[in-house]
Tab-separated table of C-alpha atoms and ligand atoms in Angstrom:
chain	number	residue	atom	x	y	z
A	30	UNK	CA	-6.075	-7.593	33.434
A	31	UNK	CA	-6.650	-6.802	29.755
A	32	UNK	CA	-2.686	-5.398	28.429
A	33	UNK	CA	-3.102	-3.444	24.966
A	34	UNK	CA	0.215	-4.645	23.080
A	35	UNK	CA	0.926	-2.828	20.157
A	36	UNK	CA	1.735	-4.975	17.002
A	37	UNK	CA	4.283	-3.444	14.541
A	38	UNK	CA	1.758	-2.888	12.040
A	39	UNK	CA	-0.142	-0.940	14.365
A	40	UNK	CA	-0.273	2.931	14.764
A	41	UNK	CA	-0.095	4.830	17.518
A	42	UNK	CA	-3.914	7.704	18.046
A	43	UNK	CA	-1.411	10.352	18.095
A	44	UNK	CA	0.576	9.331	14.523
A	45	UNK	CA	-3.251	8.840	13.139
A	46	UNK	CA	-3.723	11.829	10.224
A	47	UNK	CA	-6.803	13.525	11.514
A	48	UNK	CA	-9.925	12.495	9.458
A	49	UNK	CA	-10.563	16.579	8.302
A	50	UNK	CA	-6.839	16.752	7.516
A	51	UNK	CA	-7.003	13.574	5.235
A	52	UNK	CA	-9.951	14.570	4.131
A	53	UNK	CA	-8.887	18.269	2.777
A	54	UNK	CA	-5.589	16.670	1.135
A	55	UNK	CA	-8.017	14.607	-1.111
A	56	UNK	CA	-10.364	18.210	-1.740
A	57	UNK	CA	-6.403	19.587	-2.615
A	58	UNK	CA	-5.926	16.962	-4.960
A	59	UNK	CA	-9.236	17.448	-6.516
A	60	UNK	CA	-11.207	14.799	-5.483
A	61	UNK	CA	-14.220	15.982	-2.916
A	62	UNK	CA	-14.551	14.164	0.357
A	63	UNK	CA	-18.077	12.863	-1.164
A	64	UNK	CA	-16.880	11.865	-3.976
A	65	UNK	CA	-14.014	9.757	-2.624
A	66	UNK	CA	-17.162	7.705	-1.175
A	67	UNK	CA	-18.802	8.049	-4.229
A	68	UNK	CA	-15.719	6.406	-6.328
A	69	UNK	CA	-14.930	3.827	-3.297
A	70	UNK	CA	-18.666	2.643	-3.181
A	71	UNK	CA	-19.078	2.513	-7.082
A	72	UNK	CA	-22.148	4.845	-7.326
A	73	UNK	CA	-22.456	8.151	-8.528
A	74	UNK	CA	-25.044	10.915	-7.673
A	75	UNK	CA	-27.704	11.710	-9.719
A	76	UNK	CA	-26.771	15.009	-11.302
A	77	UNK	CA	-28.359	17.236	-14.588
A	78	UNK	CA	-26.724	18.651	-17.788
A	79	UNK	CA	-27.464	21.911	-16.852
A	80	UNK	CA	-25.039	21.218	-13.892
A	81	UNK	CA	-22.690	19.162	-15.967
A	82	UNK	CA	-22.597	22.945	-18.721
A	83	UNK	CA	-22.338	24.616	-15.791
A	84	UNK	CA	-18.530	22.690	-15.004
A	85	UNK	CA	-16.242	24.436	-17.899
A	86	UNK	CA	-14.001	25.348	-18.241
A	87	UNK	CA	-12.483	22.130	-16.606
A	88	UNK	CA	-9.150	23.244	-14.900
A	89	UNK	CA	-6.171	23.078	-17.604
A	90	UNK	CA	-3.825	20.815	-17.018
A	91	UNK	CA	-0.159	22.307	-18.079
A	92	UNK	CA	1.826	18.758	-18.278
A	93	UNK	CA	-0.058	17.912	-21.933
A	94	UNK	CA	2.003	20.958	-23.575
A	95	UNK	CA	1.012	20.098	-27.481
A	96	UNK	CA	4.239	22.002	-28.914
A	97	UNK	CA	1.966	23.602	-31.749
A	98	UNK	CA	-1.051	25.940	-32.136
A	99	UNK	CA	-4.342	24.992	-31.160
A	100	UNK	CA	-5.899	24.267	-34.457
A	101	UNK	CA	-9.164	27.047	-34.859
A	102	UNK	CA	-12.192	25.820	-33.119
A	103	UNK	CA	-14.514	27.078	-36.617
A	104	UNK	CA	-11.809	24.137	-38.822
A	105	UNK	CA	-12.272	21.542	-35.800
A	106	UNK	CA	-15.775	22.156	-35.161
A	107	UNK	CA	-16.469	21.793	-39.410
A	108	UNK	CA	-14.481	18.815	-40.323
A	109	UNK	CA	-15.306	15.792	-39.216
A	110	UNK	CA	-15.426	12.000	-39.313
A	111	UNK	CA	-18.399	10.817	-37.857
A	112	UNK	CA	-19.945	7.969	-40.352
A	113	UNK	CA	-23.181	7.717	-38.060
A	114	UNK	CA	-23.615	10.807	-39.829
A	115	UNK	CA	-22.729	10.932	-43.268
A	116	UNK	CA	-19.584	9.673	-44.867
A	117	UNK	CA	-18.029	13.360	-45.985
A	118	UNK	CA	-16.349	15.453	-43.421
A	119	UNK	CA	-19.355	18.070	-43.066
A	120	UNK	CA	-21.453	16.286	-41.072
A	121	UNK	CA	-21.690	19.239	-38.128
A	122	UNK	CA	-25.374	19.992	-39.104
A	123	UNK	CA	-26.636	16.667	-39.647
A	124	UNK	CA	-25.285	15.461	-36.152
A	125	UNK	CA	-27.034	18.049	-34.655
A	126	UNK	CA	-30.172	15.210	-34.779
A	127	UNK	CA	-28.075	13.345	-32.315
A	128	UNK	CA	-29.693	12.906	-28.555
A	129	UNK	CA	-27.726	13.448	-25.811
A	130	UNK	CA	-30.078	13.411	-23.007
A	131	UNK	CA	-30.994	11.449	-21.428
A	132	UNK	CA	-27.627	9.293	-21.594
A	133	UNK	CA	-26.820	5.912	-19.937
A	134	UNK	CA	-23.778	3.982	-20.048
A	135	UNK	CA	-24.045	0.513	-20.072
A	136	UNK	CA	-21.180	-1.018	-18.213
A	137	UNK	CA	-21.024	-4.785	-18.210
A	138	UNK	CA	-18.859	-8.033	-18.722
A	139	UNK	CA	-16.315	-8.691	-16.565
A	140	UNK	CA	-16.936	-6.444	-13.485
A	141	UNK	CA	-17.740	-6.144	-9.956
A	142	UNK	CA	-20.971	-4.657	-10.234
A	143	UNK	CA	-22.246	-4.221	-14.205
A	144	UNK	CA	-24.942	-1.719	-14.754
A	145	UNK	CA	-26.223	1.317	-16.378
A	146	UNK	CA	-24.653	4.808	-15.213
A	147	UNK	CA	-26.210	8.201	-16.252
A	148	UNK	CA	-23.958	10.983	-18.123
A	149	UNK	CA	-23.859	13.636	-15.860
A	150	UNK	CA	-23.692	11.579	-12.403
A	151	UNK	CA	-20.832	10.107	-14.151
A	152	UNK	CA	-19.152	13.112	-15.367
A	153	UNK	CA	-20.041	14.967	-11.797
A	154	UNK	CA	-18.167	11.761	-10.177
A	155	UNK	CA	-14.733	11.705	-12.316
A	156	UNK	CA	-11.426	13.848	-11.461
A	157	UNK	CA	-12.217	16.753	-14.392
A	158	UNK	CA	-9.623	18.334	-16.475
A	159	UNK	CA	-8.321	20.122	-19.718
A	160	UNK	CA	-5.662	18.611	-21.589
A	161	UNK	CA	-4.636	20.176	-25.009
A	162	UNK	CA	-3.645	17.135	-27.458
A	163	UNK	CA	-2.013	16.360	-31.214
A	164	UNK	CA	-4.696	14.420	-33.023
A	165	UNK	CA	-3.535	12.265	-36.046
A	166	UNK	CA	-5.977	10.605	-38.270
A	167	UNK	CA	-5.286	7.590	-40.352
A	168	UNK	CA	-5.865	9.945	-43.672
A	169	UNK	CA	-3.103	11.982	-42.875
A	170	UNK	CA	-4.683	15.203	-41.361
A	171	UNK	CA	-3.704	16.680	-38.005
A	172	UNK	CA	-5.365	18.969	-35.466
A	173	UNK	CA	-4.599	20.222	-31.563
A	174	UNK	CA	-7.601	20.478	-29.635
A	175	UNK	CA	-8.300	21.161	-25.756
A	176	UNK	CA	-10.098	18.856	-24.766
A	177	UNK	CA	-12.174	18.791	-21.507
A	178	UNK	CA	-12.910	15.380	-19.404
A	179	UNK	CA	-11.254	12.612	-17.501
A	180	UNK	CA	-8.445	9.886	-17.254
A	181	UNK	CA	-10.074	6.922	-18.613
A	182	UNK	CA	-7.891	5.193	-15.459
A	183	UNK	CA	-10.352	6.871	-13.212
A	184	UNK	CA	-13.405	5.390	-15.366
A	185	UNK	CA	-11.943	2.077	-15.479
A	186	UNK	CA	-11.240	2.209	-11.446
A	187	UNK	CA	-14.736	3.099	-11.087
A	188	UNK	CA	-15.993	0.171	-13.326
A	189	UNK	CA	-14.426	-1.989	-11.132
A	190	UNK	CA	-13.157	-4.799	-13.741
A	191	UNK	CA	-12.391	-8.379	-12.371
A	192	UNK	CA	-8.818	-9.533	-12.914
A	193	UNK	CA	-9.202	-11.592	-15.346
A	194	UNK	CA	-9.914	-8.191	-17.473
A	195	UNK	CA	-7.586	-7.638	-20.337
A	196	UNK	CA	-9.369	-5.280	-22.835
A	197	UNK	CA	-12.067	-2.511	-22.687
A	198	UNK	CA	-14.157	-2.923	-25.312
A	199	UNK	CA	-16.398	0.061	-26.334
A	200	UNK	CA	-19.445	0.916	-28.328
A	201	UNK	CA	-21.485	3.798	-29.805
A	202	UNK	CA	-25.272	3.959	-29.719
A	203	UNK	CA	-27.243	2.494	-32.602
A	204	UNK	CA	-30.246	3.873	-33.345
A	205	UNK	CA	-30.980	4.133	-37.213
A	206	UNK	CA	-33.748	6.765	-36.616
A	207	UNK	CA	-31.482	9.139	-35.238
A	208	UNK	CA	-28.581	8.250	-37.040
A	209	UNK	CA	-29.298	8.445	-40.588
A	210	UNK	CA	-25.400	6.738	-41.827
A	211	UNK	CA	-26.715	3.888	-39.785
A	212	UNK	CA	-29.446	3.033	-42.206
A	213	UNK	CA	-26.273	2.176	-44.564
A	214	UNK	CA	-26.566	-1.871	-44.441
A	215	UNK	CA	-22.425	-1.743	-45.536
A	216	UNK	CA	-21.227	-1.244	-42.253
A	217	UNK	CA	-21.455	-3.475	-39.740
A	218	UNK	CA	-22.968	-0.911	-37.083
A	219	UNK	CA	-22.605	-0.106	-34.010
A	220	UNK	CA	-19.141	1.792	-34.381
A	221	UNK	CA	-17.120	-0.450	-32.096
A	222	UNK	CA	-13.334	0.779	-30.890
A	223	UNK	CA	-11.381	-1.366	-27.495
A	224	UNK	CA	-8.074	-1.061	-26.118
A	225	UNK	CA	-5.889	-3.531	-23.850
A	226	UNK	CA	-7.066	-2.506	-19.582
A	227	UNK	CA	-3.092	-1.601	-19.748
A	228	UNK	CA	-3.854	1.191	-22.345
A	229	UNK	CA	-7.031	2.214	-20.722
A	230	UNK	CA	-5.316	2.881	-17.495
A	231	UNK	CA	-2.206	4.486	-19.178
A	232	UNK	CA	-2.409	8.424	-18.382
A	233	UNK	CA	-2.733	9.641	-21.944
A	234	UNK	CA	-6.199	7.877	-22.358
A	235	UNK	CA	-8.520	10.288	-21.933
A	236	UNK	CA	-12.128	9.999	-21.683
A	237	UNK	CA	-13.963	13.351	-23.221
A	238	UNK	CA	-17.234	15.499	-22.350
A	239	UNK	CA	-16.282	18.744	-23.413
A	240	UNK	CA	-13.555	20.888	-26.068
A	241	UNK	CA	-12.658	24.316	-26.615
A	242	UNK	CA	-13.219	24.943	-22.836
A	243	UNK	CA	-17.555	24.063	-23.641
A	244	UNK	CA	-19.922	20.747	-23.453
A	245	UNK	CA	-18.889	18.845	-26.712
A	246	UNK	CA	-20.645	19.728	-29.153
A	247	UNK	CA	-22.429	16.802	-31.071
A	248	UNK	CA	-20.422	16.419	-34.252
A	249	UNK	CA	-17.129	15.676	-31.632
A	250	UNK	CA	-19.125	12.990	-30.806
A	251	UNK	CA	-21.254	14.311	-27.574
A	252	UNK	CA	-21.675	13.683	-24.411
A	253	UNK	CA	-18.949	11.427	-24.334
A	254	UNK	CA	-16.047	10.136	-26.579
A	255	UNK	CA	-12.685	8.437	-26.369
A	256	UNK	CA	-9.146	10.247	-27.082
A	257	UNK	CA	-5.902	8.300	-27.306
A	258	UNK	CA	-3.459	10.791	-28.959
A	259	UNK	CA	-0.953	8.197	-30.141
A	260	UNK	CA	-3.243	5.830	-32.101
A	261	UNK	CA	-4.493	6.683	-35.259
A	262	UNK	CA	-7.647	8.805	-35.048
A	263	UNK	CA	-10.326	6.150	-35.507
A	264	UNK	CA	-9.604	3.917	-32.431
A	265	UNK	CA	-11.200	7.140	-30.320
A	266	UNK	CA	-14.625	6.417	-30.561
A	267	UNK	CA	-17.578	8.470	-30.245
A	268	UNK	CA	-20.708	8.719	-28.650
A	269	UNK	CA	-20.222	5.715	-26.151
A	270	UNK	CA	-23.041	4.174	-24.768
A	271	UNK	CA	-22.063	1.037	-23.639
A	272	UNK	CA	-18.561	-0.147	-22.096
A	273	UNK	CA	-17.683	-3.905	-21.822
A	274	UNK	CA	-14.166	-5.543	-19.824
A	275	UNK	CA	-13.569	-8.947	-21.523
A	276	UNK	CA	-11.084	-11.506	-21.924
A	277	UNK	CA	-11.548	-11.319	-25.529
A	278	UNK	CA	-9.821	-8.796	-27.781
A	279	UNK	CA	-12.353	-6.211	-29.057
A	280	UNK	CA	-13.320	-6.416	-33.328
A	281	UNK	CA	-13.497	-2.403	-34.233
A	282	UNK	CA	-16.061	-1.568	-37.034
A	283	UNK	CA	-13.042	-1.053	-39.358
A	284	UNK	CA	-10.810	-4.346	-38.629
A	285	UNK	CA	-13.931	-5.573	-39.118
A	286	UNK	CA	-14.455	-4.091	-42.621
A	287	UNK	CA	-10.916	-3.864	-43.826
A	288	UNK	CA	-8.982	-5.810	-41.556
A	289	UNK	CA	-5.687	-5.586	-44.062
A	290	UNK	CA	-5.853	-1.425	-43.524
A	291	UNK	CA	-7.008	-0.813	-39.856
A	292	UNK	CA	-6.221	-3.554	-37.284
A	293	UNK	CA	-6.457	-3.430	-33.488
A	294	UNK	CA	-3.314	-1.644	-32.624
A	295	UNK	CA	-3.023	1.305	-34.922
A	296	UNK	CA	-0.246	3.139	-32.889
A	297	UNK	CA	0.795	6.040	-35.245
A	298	UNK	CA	3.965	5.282	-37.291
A	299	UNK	CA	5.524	7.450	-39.853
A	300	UNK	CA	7.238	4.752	-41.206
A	301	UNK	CA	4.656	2.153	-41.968
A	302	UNK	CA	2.521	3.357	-45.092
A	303	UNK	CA	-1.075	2.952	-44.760
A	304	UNK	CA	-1.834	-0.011	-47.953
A	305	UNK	CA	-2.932	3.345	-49.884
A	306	UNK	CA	-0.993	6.092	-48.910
A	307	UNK	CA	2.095	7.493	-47.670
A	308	UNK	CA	1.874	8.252	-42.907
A	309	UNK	CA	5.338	10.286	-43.366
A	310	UNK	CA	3.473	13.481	-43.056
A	311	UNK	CA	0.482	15.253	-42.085
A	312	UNK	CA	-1.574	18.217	-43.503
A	313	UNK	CA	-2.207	20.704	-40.625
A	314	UNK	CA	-6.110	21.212	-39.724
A	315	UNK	CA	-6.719	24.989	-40.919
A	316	UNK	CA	-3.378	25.704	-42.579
A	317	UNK	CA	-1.468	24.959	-46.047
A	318	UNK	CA	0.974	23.395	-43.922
A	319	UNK	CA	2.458	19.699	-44.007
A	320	UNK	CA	4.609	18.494	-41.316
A	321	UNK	CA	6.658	15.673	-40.409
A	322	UNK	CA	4.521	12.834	-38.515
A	323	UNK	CA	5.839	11.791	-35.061
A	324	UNK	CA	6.317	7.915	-33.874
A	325	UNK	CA	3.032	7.535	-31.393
A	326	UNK	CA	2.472	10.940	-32.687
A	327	UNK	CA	5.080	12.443	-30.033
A	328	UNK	CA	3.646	10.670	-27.118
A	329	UNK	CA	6.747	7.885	-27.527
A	330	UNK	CA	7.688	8.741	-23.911
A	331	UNK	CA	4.121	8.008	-22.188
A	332	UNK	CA	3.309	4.988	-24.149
A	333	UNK	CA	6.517	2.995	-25.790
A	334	UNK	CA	6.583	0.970	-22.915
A	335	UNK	CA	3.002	-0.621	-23.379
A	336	UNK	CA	4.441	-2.354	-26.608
A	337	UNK	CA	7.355	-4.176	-25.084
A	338	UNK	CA	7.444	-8.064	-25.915
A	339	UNK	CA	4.095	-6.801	-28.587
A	340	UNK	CA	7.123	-6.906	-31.428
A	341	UNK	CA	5.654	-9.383	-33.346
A	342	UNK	CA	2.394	-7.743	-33.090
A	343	UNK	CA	0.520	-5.274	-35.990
A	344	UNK	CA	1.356	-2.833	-33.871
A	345	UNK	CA	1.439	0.731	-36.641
A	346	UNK	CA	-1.969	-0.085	-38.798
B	404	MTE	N1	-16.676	7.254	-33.724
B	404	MTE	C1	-17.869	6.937	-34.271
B	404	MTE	N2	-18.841	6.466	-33.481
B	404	MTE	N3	-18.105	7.076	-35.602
B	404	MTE	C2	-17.129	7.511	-36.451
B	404	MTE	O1	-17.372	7.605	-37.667
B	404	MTE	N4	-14.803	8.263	-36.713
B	404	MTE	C3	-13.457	8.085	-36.162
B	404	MTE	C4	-13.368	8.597	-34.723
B	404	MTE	N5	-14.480	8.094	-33.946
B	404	MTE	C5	-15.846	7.835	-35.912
B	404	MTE	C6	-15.675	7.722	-34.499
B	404	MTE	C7	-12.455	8.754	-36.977
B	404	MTE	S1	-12.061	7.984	-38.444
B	404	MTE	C8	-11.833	9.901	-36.584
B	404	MTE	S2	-10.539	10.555	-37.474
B	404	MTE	C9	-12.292	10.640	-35.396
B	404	MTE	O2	-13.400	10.022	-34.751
B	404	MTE	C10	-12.687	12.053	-35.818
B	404	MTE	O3	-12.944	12.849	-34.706
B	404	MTE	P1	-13.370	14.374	-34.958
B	404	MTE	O4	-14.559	14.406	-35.832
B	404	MTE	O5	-13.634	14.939	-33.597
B	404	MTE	O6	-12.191	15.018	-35.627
């Protein structure tokens, strides 16, 4: 006679969740039963921009509470860095030659599965939300943006990285033609920005499609861009188009320029002068207002813990 015995590991039907009940706690927590089997399979559905526009505003989310005005979408929207595009901060019209569609990622190195992923099947496959962040470049300017898109944990789960991972190394298209700052032989393009997998998969790291509640507009650095709110503004690269894991740590374009100013770290420090200038404060985006700069601009509590046993690191520049 066949006896069932029940190993301690083993559940009993009845204490089983019901697949429609599991299912609707993962619609609850924002992730659609399909696209559960999307993540857990790797893939993404083939999707359009028009369906992609048709997504904002993302959902806020109230935890990232910024503590100071949004900065004035026409100041944001007008000045910025985007060297691809012209070395002066009004490059809004000349980006408007940028290309957007169609958009593959590249993902490759040291993954499961590498291979190309399009923009929108990506962006209809990710966990969407609105998080309203302090933004502190290098120069000493500050803005507050809300910016619309995904936890760049939930792209780096879906990449699948082997273990022997430790960095996420990222890149920005190159394509002279379109670019016009990349027919400029002095810098040693593509724009390249990486972070350690333990940075990529801390909650602040944000990957971003969209701001001021819209599709990104192409001078943010459209249709997809990095923003880590306690690093110095140029680690958050624009315009990806290709995402590598590696063992090796990641050269950006400007350690690789001016290695003694910007190095791989660049955690925002008020107390660790640039080589040329003073980080102590910061002019506010859209005001005559200068304010006190924040250790990891503010965001000590989420990410001061990364940097433990880094001491002896170049941790602030
Ligand atoms: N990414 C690319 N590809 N090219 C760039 O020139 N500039 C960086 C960063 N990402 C840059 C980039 C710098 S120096 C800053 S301060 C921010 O983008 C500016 O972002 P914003 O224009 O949205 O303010």
């Amino acid at each position: 006679m066949h006896i069932i015995r029940r190993r301690s590991w083993e559940l009993p039907e009845s204490a089983v969740t019901p697949e429609a009940a599991f299912l609707s706690r993962r619609e609850s927590l924002g992730l659609g039963a399909g696209l559960m089997a999307m993540l857990a399979a790797g893939k993404a559905r083939a999707a359009s921009q028009a369906e992609t526009d048709a997504l904002h505003p993302y959902p806020r989310n109230a935890a990232y509470d910024p503590g100071r005005p949004v900065t004035d979408e026409k100041f944001a929207s007008q000045y910025n860095n985007f060297y691809e595009y012209g070395t002066s901060k009004s490059i809004a019209a000349a980006a408007q030659q940028l290309v957007t569609r169609p958009w593959d990622i590249q993902i490759d190195g040291m993954v499961e599965k590498p291979g190309p992923v399009a923009i929108d099947s990506l962006i209809m496959a990710m966990p969407r939300e609105e998080r309203i962040y302090r933004f502190r470049c290098v120069e000493a300017w500050s803005m507050v943006v809300p910016w619309s898109g995904f936890g760049m944990k939930a792209l780096v789960d879906y990449c699948k990285p082997l273990s022997g991972a430790k960095y996420v190394r990222m890149e920005t298209f190159f394509d002279p033609k379109m670019a016009p700052g990349q027919r400029a032989p002095f810098y040693p393009w593509p724009y390249v920005e990486g972070v350690t997998i333990e940075e990529a998969r801390n909650d602040l790291a944000f990957m971003v499609t969209g701001a001021y509640g819209k599709t990104l507009a192409k001078q943010y650095g459209a249709p997809i861009r990095l923003m880590l709110p306690w690093k110095y503004g140029f680690k958050s690269i624009k315009s990806i188009k290709r995402i590598t894991f590696t063992d090796q740590r990641p050269k950006g374009l400007w350690e690789s320029l001016q290695a003694a100013e910007y190095g791989f770290w660049a955690n925002v420090n008020p107390e660790v002068s640039h080589p040329r200038w003073s980080q102590a404060s910061e002019n506010v985006l859209g005001t005559n207002n200068r304010i006190p700069t924040l250790l990891f601009n503010g965001y000590a509590n989420e990410v001061a813990g990364l940097y433990k046993g880094l001491e002896k690191e170049r941790l602030w520049a």
